[in-house]
XYZ file of N, CA and C in Angstrom:
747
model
N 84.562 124.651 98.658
C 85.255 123.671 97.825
C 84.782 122.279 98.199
N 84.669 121.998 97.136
C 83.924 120.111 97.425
C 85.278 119.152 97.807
N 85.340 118.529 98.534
C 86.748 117.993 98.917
C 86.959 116.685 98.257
N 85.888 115.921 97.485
C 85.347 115.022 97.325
C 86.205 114.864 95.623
N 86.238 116.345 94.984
C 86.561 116.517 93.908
C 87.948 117.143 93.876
N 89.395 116.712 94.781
C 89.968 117.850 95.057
C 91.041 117.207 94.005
N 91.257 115.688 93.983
C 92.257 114.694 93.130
C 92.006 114.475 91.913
N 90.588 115.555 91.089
C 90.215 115.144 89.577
C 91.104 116.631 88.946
N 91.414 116.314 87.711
C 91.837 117.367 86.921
C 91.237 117.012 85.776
N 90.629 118.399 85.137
C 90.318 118.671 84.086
C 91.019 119.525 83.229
N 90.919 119.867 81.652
C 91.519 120.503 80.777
C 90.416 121.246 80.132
N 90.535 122.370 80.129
C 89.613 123.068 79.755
C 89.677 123.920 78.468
N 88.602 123.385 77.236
C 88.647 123.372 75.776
C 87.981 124.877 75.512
N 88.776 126.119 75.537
C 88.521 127.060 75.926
C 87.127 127.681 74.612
N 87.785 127.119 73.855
C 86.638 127.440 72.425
C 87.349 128.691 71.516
N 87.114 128.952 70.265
C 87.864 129.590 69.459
C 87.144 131.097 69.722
N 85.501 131.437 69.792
C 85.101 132.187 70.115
C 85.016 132.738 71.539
N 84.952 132.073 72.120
C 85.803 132.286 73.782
C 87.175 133.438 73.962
N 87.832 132.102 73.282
C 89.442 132.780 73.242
C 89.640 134.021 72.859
N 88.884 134.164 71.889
C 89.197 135.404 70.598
C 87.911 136.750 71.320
N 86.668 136.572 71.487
C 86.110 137.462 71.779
C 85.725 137.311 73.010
N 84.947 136.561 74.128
C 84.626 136.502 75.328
C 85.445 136.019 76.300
N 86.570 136.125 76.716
C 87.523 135.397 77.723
C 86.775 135.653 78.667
N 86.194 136.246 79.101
C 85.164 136.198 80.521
C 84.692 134.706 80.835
N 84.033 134.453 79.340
C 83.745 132.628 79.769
C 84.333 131.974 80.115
N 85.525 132.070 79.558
C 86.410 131.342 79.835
C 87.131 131.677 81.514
N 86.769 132.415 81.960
C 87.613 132.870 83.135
C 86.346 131.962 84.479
N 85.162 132.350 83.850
C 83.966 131.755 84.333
C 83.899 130.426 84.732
N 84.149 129.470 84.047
C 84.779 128.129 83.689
C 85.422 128.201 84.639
N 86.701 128.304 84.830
C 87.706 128.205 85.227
C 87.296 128.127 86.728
N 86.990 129.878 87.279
C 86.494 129.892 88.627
C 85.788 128.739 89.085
N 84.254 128.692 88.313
C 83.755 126.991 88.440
C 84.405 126.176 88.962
N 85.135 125.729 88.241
C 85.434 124.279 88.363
C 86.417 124.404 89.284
N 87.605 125.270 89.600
C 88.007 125.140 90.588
C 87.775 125.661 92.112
N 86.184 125.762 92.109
C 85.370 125.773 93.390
C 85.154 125.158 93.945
N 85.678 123.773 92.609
C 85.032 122.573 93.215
C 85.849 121.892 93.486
N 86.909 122.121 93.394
C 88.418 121.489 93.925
C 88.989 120.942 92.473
N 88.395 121.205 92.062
C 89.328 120.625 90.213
C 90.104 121.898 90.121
N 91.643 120.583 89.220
C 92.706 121.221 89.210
C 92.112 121.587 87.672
N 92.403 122.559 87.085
C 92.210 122.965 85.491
C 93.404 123.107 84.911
N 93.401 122.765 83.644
C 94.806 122.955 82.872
C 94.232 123.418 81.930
N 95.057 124.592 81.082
C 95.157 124.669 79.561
C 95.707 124.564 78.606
N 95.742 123.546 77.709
C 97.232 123.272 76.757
C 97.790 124.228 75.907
N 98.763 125.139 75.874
C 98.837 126.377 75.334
C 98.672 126.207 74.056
N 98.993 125.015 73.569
C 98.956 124.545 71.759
C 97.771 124.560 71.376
N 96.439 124.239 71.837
C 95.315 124.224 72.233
C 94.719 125.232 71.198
N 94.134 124.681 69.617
C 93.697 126.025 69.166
C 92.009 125.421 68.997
N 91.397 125.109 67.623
C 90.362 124.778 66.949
C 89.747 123.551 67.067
N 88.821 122.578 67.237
C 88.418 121.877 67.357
C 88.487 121.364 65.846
N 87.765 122.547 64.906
C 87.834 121.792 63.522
C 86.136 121.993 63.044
N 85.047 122.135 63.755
C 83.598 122.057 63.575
C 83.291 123.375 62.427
N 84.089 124.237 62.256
C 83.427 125.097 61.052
C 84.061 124.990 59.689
N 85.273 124.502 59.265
C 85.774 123.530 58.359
C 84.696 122.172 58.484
N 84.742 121.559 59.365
C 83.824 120.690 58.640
C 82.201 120.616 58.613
N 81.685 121.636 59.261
C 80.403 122.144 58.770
C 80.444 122.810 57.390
N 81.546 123.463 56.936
C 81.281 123.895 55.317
C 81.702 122.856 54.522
N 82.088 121.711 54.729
C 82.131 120.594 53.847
C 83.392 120.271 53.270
N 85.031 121.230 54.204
C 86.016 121.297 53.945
C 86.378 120.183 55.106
N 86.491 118.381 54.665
C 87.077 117.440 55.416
C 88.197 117.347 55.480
N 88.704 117.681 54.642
C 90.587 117.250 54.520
C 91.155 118.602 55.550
N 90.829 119.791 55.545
C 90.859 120.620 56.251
C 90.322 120.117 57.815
N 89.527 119.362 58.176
C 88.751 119.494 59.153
C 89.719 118.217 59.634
N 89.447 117.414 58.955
C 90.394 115.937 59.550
C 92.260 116.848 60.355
N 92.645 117.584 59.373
C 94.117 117.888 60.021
C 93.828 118.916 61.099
N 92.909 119.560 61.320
C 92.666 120.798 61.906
C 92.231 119.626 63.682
N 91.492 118.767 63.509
C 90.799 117.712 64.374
C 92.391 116.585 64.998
N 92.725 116.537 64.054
C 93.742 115.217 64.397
C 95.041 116.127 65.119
N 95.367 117.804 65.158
C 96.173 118.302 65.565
C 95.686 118.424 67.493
N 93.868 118.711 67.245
C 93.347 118.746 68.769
C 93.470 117.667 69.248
N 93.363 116.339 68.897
C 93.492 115.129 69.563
C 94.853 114.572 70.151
N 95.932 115.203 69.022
C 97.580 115.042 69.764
C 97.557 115.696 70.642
N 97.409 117.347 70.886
C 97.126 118.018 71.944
C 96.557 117.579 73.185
N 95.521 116.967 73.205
C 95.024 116.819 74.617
C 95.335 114.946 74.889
N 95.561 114.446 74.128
C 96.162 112.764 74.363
C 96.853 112.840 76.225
N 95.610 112.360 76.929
C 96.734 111.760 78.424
C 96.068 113.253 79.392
N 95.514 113.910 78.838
C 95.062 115.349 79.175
C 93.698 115.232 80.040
N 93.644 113.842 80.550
C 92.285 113.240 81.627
C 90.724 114.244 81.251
N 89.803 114.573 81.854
C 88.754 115.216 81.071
C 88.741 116.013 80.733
N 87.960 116.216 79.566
C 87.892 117.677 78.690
C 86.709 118.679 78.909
N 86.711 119.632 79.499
C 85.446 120.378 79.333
C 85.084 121.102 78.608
N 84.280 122.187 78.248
C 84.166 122.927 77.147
C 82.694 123.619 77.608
N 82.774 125.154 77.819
C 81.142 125.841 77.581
C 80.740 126.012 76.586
N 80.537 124.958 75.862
C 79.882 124.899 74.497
C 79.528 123.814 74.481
N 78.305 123.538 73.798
C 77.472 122.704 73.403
C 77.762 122.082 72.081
N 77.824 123.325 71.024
C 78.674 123.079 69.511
C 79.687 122.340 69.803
N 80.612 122.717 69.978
C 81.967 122.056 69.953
C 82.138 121.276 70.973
N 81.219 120.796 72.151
C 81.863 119.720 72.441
C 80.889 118.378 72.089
N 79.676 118.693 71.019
C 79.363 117.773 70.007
C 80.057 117.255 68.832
N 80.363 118.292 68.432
C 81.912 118.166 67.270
C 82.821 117.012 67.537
N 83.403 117.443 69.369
C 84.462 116.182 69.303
C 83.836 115.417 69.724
N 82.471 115.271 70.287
C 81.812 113.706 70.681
C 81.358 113.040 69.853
N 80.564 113.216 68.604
C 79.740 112.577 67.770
C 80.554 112.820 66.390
N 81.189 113.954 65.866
C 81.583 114.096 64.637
C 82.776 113.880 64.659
N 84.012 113.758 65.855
C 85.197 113.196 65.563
C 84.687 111.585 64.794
N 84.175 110.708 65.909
C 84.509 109.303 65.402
C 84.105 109.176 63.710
N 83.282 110.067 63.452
C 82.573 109.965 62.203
C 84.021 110.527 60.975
N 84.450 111.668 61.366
C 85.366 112.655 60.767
C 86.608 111.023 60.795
N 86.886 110.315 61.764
C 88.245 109.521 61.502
C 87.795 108.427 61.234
N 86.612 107.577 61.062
C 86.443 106.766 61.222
C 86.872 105.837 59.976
N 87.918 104.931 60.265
C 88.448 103.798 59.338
C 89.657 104.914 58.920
N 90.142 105.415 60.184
C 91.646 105.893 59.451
C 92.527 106.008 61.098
N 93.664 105.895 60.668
C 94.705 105.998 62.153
C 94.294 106.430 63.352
N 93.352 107.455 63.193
C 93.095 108.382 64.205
C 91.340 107.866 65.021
N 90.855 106.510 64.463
C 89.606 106.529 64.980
C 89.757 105.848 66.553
N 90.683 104.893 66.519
C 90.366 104.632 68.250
C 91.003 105.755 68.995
N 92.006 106.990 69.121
C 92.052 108.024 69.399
C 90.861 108.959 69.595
N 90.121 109.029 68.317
C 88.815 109.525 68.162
C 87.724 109.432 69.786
N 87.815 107.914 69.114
C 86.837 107.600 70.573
C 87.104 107.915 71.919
N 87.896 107.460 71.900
C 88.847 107.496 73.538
C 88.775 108.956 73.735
N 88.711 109.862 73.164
C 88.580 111.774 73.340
C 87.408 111.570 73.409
N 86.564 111.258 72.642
C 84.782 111.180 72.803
C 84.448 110.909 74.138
N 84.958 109.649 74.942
C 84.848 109.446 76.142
C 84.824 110.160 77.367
N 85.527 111.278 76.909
C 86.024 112.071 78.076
C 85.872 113.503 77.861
N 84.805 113.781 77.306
C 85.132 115.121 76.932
C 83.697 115.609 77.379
N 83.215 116.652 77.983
C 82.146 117.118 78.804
C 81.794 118.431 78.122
N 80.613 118.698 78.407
C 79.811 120.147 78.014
C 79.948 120.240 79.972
N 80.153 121.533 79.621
C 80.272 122.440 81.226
C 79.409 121.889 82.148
N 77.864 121.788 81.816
C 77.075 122.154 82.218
C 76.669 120.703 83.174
N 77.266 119.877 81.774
C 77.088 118.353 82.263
C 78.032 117.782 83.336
N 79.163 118.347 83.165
C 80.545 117.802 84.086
C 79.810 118.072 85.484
N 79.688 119.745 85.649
C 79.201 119.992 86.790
C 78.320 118.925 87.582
N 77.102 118.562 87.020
C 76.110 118.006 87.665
C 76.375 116.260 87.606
N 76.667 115.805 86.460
C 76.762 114.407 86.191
C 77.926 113.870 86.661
N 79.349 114.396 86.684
C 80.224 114.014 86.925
C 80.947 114.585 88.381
N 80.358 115.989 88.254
C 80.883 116.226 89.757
C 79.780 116.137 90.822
N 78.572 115.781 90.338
C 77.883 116.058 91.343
C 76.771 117.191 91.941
N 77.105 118.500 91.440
C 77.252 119.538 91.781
C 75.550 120.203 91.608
N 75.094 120.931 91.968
C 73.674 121.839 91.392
C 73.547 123.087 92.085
N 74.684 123.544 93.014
C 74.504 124.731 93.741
C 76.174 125.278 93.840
N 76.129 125.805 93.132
C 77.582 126.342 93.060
C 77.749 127.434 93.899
N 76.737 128.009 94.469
C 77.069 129.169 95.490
C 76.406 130.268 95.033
N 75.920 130.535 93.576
C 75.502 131.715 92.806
C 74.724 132.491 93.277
N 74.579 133.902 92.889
C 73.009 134.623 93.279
C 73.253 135.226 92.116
N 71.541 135.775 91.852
C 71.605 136.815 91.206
C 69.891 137.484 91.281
N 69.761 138.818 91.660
C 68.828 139.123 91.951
C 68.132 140.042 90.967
N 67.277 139.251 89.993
C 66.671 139.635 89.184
C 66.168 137.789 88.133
N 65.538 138.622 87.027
C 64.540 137.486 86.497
C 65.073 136.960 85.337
N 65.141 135.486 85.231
C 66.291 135.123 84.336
C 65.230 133.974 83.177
N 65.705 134.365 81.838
C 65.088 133.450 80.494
C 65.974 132.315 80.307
N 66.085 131.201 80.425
C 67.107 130.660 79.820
C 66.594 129.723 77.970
N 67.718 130.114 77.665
C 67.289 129.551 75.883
C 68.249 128.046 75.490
N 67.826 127.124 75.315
C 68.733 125.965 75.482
C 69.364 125.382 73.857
N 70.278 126.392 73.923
C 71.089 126.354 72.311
C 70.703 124.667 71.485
N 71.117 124.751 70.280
C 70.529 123.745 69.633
C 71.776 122.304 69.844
N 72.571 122.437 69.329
C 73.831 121.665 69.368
C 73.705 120.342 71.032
N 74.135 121.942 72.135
C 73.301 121.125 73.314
C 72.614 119.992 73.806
N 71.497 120.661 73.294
C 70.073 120.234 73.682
C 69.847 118.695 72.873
N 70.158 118.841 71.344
C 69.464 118.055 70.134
C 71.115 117.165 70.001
N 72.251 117.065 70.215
C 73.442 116.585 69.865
C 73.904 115.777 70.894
N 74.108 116.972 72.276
C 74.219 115.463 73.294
C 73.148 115.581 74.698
N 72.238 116.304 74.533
C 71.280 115.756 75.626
C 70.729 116.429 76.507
N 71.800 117.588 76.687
C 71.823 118.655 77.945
C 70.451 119.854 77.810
N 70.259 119.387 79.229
C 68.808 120.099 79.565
C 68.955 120.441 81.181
N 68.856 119.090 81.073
C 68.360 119.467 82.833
C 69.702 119.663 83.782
N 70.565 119.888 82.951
C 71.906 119.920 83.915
C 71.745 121.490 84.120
N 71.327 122.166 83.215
C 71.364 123.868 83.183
C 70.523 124.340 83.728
N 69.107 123.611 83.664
C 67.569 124.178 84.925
C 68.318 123.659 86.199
N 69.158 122.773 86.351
C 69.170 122.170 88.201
C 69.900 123.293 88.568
N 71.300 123.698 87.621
C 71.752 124.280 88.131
C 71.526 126.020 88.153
N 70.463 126.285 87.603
C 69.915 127.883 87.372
C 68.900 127.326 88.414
N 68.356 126.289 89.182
C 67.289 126.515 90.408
C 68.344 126.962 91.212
N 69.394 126.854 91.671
C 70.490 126.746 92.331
C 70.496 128.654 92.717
N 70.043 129.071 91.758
C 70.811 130.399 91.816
C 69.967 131.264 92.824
N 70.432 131.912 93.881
C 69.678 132.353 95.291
C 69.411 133.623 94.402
N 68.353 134.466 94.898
C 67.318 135.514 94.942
C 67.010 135.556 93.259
N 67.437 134.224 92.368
C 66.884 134.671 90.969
C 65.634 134.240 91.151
N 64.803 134.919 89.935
C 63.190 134.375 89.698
C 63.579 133.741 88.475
N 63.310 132.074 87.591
C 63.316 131.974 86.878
C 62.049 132.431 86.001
N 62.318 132.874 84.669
C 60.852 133.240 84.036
C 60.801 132.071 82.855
N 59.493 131.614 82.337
C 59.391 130.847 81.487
C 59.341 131.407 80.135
N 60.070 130.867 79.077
C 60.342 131.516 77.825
C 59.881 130.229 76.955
N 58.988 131.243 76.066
C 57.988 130.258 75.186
C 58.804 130.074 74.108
N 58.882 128.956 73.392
C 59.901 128.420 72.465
C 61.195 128.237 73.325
N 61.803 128.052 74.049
C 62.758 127.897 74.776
C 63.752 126.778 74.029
N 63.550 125.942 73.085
C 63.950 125.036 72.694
C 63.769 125.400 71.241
N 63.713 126.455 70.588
C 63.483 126.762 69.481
C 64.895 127.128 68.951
N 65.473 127.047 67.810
C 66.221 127.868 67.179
C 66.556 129.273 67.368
N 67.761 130.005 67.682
C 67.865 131.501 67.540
C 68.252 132.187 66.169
N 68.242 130.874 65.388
C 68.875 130.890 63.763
C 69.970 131.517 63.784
N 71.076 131.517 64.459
C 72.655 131.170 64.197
C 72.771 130.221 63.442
N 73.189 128.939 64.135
C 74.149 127.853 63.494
C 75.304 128.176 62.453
N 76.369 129.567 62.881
C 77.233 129.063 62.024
C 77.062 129.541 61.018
N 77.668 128.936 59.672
C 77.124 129.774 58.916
C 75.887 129.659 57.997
N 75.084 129.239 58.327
C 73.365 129.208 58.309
C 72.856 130.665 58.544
N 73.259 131.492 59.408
C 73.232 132.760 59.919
C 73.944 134.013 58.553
N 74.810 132.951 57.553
C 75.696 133.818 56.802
C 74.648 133.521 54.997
N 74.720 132.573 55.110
C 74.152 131.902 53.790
C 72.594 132.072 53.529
N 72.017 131.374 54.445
C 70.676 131.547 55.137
C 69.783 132.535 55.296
N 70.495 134.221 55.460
C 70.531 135.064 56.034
C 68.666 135.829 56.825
N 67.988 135.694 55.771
C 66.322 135.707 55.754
C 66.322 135.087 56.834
N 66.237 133.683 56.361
C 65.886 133.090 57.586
C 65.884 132.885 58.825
N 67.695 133.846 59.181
C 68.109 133.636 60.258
C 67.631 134.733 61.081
N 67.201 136.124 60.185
C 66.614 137.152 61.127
C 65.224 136.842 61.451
N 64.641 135.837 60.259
C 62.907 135.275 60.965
C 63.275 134.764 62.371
N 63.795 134.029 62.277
C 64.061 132.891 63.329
C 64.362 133.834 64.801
N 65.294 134.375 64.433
C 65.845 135.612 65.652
C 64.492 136.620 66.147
N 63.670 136.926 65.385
C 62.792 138.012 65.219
C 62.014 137.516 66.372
N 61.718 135.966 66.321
C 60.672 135.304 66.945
C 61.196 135.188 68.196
N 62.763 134.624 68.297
C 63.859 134.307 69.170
C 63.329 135.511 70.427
N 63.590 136.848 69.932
C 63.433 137.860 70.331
C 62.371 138.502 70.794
N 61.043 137.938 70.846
C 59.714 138.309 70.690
C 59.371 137.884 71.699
N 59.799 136.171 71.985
C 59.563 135.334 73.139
C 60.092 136.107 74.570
N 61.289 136.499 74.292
C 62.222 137.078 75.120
C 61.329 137.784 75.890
N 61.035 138.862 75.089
C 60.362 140.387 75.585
C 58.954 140.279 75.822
N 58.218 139.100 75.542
C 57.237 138.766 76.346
C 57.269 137.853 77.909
N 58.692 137.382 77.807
C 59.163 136.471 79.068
C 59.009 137.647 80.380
N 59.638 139.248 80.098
C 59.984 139.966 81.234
C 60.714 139.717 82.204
N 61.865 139.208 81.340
C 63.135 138.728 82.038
C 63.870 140.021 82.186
N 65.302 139.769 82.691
C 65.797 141.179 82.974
C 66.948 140.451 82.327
N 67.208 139.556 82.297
C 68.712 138.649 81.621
C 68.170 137.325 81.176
N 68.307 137.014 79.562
C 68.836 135.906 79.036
C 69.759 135.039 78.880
N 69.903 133.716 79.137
C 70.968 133.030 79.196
C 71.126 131.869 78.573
N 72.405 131.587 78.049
C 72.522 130.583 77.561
C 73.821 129.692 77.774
N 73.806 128.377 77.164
C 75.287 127.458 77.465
C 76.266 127.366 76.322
N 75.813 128.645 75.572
C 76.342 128.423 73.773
C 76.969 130.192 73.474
N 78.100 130.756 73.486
C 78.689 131.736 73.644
C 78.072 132.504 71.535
N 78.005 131.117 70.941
C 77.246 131.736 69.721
C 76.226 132.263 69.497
N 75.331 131.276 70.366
C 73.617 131.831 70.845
C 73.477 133.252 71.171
N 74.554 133.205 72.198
C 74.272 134.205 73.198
C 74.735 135.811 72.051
N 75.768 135.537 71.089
C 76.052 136.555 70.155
C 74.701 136.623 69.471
N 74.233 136.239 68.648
C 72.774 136.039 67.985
C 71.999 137.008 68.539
N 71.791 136.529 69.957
C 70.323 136.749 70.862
C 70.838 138.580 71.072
N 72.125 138.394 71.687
C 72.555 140.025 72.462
C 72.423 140.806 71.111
N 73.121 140.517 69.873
C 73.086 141.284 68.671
C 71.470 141.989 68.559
N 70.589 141.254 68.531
C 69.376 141.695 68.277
C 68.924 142.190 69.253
N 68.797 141.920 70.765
C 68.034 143.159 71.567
C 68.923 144.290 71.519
N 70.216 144.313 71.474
C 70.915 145.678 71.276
C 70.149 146.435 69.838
N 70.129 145.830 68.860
C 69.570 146.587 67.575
C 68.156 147.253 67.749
N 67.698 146.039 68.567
C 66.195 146.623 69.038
C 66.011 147.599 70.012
N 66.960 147.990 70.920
C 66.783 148.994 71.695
C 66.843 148.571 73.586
N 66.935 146.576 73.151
C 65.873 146.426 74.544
C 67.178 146.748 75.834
N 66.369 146.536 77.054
C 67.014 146.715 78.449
C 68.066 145.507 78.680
N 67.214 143.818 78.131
C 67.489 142.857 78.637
C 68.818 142.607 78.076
N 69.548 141.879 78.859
C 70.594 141.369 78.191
C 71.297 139.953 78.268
N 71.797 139.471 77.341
C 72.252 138.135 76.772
C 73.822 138.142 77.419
N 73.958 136.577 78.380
C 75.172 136.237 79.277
C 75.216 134.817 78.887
N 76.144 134.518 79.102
C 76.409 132.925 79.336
C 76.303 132.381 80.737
N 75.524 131.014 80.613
C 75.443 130.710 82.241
C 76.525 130.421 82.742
N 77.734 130.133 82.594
C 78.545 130.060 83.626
C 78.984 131.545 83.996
N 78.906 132.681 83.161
C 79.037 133.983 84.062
C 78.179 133.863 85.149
N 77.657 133.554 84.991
C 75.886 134.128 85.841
C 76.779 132.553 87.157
N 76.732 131.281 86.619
C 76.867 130.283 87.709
C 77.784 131.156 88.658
N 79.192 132.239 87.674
C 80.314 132.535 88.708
C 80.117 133.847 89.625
N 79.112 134.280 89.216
C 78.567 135.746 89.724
C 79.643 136.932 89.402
N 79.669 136.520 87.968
C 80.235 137.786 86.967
C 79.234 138.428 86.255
N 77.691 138.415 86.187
C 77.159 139.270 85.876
C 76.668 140.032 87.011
N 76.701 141.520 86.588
C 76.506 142.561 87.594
C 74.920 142.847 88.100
N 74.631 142.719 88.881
C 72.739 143.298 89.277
C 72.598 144.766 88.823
N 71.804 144.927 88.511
C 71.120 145.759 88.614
C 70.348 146.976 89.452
C-alpha cells in the first residue's frame, strides 16, 4: 500500500457494460486502487453516463440521462472509470452536450476530475508497478476512444512493463480500429467484421498467449472473434491482468 495515497478517495464510474456483463472489471478496479491506499466509493444511484443516446443522435435523451450522472457524483472528489469511451463522454462531450444551459459549469467541474483507470494510476497516483505478474506473452491493443479522445498510451505500456515474468509481444496495427464503436459494429456491420478480420490477423501473427485492452467493448469485439475462429488466445482487460485475476496457463 502506497501510504502517500492513503487520504485520497475516489468514486468509481463502474460503466454500464461492466455492471451488467463483466463485474470482474469492476472488482479489478477496485482491488487496484485500493492497493494503493485509495478509499473507493460507489454511488448506488450511479447508472449511465449517457454516451450511446448521444452517439445515436438522441440529445434530449442524452442531456437528462447526463445531467442525472452529474447530480449523482456532485462533491463525489475523483472519478475513475476502466473505460476510455465513457470517460471521454464525460470529459469532452459533457461540456459540449450542456454547453449554454444550467448544467455547463457543473459540466466542467466533472470534466476536471474524472480519470481513465489507466491514467489515475500513473499520472495522479504515481504508480507503474502495481505488484502484477503474469507468466506468459501479452498483445496489448490501445482502444480508440482512449488513445484518439483523451491521450492515453503510455500510462498502459508503463504499467504492462510493470508486469513480472510477462513477455510483452509487439502487435502490428496496435492503434488500429477493432471496428466496434458502438453501434458502428450494428449499422456498419461489413465493415466492422473487415476491420476485426484484420484486428484478428495481427493478433495471431503477434504469438501472444493473451490480448489486452483498457476498453471492456474492445475487449468484447476482439474475444468474440478468436472464440468464432477457434483461437487459444484470449481477450482480458488490463486491470484484470494489473490485479492478477487472469489465470496462467
Amino acid at each position: 500500500m502506497t501510504s502517500a495515497n492513503n487520504n485520497r478517495r475516489a468514486t468509481l464510474f463502474v460503466t454500464c457494460i461492466v455492471d451488467q456483463v463483466y463485474p470482474s472489471i469492476g472488482q479489478a478496479t477496485v482491488a487496484l486502487l485500493e492497493q494503493q491506499g485509495v478509499e473507493v466509493h460507489v454511488p448506488p444511484r450511479l447508472t449511465c453516463c449517457g454516451q450511446m443516446a448521444f452517439n445515436a443522435g438522441f440529445r434530449d435523451e442524452a442531456y437528462a440521462i447526463a445531467g442525472r450522472t452529474i447530480e449523482v457524483l456532485r462533491g463525489q472528489g475523483d472519478v475513475v472509470l476502466p473505460s476510455g469511451s465513457c470517460t471521454a463522454m464525460i470529459r469532452h462531450l459533457y461540456p459540449e452536450l450542456f454547453d449554454h444551459s444550467p448544467y455547463a459549469e457543473p459540466a466542467r467541474e466533472l470534466a476536471g476530475r474524472t480519470y481513465e483507470l489507466t491514467e489515475y494510476l500513473v499520472d495522479v497516483l504515481g504508480i507503474t508497478d502495481v505488484g502484477a505478474h503474469f507468466a506468459g506473452r501479452i498483445a496489448y491493443h490501445h482502444a480508440c476512444h482512449g488513445l484518439r479522445f483523451i491521450g492515453v498510451k503510455a500510462q498502459a505500456e508503463a504499467l504492462l512493463s510493470g508486469v513480472r515474468d510477462a513477455e510483452l509481444m509487439p502487435l502490428a496495427g496496435c492503434q488500429e480500429c477493432c471496428g466496434f464503436g458502438g453501434l458502428f459494429a450494428i449499422k456498419q456491420a461489413a465493415i466492422s467484421e473487415a476491420m476485426l478480420e484484420r484486428k484478428l490477423a495481427a493478433i495471431a501473427a503477434s504469438e501472444a498467449d493473451l490480448v489486452v485492452t483498457g476498453d471492456a467493448s474492445c475487449m468484447t469485439q476482439i474475444a468474440g472473434g478468436l472464440s468464432r475462429a477457434g483461437s487459444s488466445i484470449r481477450a482480458r482487460h488490463l486491470a484484470e491482468v494489473l490485479a492478477n485475476m487472469v489465470d496462467v496457463r
